[in-house]
Coordinates of C-alpha atoms in Angstrom, one line a residue:
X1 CA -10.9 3.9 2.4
X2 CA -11.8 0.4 3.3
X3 CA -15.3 0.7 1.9
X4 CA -13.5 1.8 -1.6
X5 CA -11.9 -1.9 -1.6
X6 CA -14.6 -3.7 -0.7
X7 CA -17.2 -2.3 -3.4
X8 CA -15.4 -3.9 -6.2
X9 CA -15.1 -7.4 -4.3
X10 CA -18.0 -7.4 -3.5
X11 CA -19.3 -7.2 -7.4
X12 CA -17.0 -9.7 -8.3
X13 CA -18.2 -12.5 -6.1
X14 CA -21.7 -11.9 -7.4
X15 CA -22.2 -12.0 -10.8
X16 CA -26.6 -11.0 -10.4
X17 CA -26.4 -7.3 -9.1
X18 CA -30.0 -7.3 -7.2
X19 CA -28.6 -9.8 -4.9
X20 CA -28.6 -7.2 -1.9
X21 CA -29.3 -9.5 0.5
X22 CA -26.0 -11.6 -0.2
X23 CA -23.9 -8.4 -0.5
X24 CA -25.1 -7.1 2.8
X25 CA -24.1 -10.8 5.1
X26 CA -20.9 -10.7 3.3
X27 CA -20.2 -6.8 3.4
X28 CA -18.8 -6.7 7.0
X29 CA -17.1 -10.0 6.6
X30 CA -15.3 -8.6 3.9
X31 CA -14.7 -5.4 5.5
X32 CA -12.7 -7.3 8.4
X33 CA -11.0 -9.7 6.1
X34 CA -9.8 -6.8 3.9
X35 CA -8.3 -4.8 6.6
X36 CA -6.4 -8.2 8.5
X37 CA -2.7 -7.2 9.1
X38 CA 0.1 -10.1 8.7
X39 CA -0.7 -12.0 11.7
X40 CA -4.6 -11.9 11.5
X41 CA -4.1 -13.5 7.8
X42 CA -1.6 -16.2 8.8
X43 CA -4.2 -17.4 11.6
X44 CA -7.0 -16.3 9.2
X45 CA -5.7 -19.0 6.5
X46 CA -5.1 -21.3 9.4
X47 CA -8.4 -21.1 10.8
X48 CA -10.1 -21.7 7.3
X49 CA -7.8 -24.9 6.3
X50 CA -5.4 -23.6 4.0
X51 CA -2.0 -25.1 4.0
X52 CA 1.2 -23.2 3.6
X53 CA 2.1 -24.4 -0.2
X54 CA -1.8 -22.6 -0.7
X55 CA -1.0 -19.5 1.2
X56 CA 2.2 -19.7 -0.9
X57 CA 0.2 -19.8 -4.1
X58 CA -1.8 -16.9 -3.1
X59 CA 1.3 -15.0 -2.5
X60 CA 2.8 -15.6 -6.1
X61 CA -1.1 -14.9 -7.7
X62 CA -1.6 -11.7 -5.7
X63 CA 2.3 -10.5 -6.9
X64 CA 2.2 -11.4 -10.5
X65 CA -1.5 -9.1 -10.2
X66 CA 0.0 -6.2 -8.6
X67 CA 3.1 -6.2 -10.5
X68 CA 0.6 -5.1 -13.7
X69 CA -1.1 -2.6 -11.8
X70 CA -0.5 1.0 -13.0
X71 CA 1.2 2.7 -10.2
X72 CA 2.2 5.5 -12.1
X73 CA -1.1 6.1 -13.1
X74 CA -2.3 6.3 -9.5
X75 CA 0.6 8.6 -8.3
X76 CA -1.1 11.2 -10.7
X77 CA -4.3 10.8 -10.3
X78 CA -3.7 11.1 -6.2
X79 CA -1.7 14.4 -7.1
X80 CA -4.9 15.5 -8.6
X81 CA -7.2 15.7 -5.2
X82 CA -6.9 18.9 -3.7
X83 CA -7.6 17.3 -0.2
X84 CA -6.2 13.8 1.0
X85 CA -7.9 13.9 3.8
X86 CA -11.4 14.2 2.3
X87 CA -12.5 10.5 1.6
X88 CA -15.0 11.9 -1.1
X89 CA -12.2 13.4 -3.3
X90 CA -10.3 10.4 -3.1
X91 CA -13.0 8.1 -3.8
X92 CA -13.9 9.9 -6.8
X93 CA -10.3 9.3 -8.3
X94 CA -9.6 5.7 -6.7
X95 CA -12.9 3.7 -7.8
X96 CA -12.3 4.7 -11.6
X97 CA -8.8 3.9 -11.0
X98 CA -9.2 0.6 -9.7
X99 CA -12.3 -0.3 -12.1
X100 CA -9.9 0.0 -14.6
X101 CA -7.5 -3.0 -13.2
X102 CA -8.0 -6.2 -14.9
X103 CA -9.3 -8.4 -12.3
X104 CA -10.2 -11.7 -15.2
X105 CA -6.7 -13.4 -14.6
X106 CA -6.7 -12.9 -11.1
X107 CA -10.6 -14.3 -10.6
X108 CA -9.6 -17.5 -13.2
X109 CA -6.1 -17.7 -11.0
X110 CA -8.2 -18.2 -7.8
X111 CA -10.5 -20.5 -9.1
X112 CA -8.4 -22.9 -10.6
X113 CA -6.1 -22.6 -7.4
X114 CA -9.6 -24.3 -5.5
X115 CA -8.4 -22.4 -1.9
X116 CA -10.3 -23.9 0.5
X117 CA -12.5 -20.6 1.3
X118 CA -11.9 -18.8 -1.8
X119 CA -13.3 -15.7 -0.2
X120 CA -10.3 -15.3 1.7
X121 CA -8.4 -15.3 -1.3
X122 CA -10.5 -12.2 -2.5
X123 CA -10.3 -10.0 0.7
X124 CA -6.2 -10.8 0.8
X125 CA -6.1 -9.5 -3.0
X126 CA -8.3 -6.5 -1.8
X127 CA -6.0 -6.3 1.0
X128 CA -2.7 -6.2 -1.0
X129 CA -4.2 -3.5 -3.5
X130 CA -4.6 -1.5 -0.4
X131 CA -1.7 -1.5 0.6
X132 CA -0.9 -0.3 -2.8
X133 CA -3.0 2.5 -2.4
X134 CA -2.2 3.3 1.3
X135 CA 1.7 4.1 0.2
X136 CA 0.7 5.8 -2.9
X137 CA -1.6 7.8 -0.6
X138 CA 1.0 8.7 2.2
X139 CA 4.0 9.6 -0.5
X140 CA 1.3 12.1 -2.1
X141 CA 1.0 13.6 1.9
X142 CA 4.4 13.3 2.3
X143 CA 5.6 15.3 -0.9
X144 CA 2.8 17.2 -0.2
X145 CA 3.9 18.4 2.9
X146 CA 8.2 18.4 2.0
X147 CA 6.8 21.1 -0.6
X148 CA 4.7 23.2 2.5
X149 CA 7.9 23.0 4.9
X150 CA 10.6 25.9 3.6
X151 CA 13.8 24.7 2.6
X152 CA 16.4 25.0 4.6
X153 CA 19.5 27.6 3.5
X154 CA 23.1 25.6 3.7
X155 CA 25.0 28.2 2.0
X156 CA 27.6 29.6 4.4
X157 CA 29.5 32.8 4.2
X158 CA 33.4 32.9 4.0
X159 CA 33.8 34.1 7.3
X160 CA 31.7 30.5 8.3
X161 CA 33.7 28.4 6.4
X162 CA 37.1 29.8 7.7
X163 CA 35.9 29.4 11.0
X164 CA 34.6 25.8 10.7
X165 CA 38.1 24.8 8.7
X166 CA 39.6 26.1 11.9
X167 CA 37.4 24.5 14.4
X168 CA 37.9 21.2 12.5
X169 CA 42.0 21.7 12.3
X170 CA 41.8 22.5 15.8
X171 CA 39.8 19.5 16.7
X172 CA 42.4 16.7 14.5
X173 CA 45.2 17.9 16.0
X174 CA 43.5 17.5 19.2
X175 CA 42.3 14.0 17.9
X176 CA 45.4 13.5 17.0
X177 CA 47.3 13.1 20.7
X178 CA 45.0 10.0 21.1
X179 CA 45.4 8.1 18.0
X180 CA 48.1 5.1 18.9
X181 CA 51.4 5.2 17.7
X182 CA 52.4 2.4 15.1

């Protein structure tokens, strides 16, 4: 799924698409960045210089980007793969999906923010959209598979329900002898 995220960062950072040479140095760089957890980005931003007010920045791009991102839109197309587990399928609903998300604010946002490695800034966006994708992904398996299990039967018979109001009865007045007197 990584690769998915990385193709369209990858075409944003250069503008001249027969520079192959550029895209295939900076294609496992951006593969690693992308997929940094918490930690690796806090001593990722460390390493390359940016100060906490920058990382803060970042934050408050990245969330004003995601919060116009059509979630909705990506819940049904994900409902729409017959297999989750087949990166193919997926691919061929994500990638339109995600050309379809305006990245012009987000590019100008980072540019005029002048982060001190500005590709960071990319791979973290990348990063954040897959988390997007990643839960979207695992609440289409987990409804997925809530529909697979059966559902269980609560209904009780009246013979069952007279016998539990009498087992409960049973067990206040029980419950009862320890309580403290007031």
């Amino acid at each position: 799924m990584t690769m998915t995220m990385e193709r369209p960062i990858v075409a944003t950072l250069f503008s001249n698409q027969d520079d192959w040479d550029s895209r295939t140095l900076l294609e496992p760089i951006v593969d690693r960045l992308v997929g940094l957890d918490h930690s690796g980005w806090r001593d990722q931003f460390a390493a390359d210089g940016f100060t906490h007010g920058q990382v803060e920045l970042l934050d408050s791009i990245v969330q004003k980007w995601t919060k116009q991102i059509d979630k909705d839109s990506l819940a049904e197309k994900l409902a729409t793969v017959a297999d989750l587990e087949d990166a193919a399928l997926c691919d061929e609903v994500l990638v339109p999906w995600m050309e379809k998300i305006s990245n012009d604010e987000l590019n100008s946002s980072i540019q005029q923010a002048q982060f001190p490695v500005p590709l960071d800034a990319f791979c973290y966006t990348a990063g954040q959209l897959g988390h997007i994708i990643y839960a979207a992904l695992a609440f289409e398996a987990m409804a997925r598979h809530l529909q697979q299990e059966p559902s269980l039967d609560w209904s009780m018979s009246p013979e069952q329900i007279e016998q539990g109001v009498s087992l409960a009865e049973a067990g206040i007045a029980e419950d009862v002898k320890t309580w403290p007197i007031y």
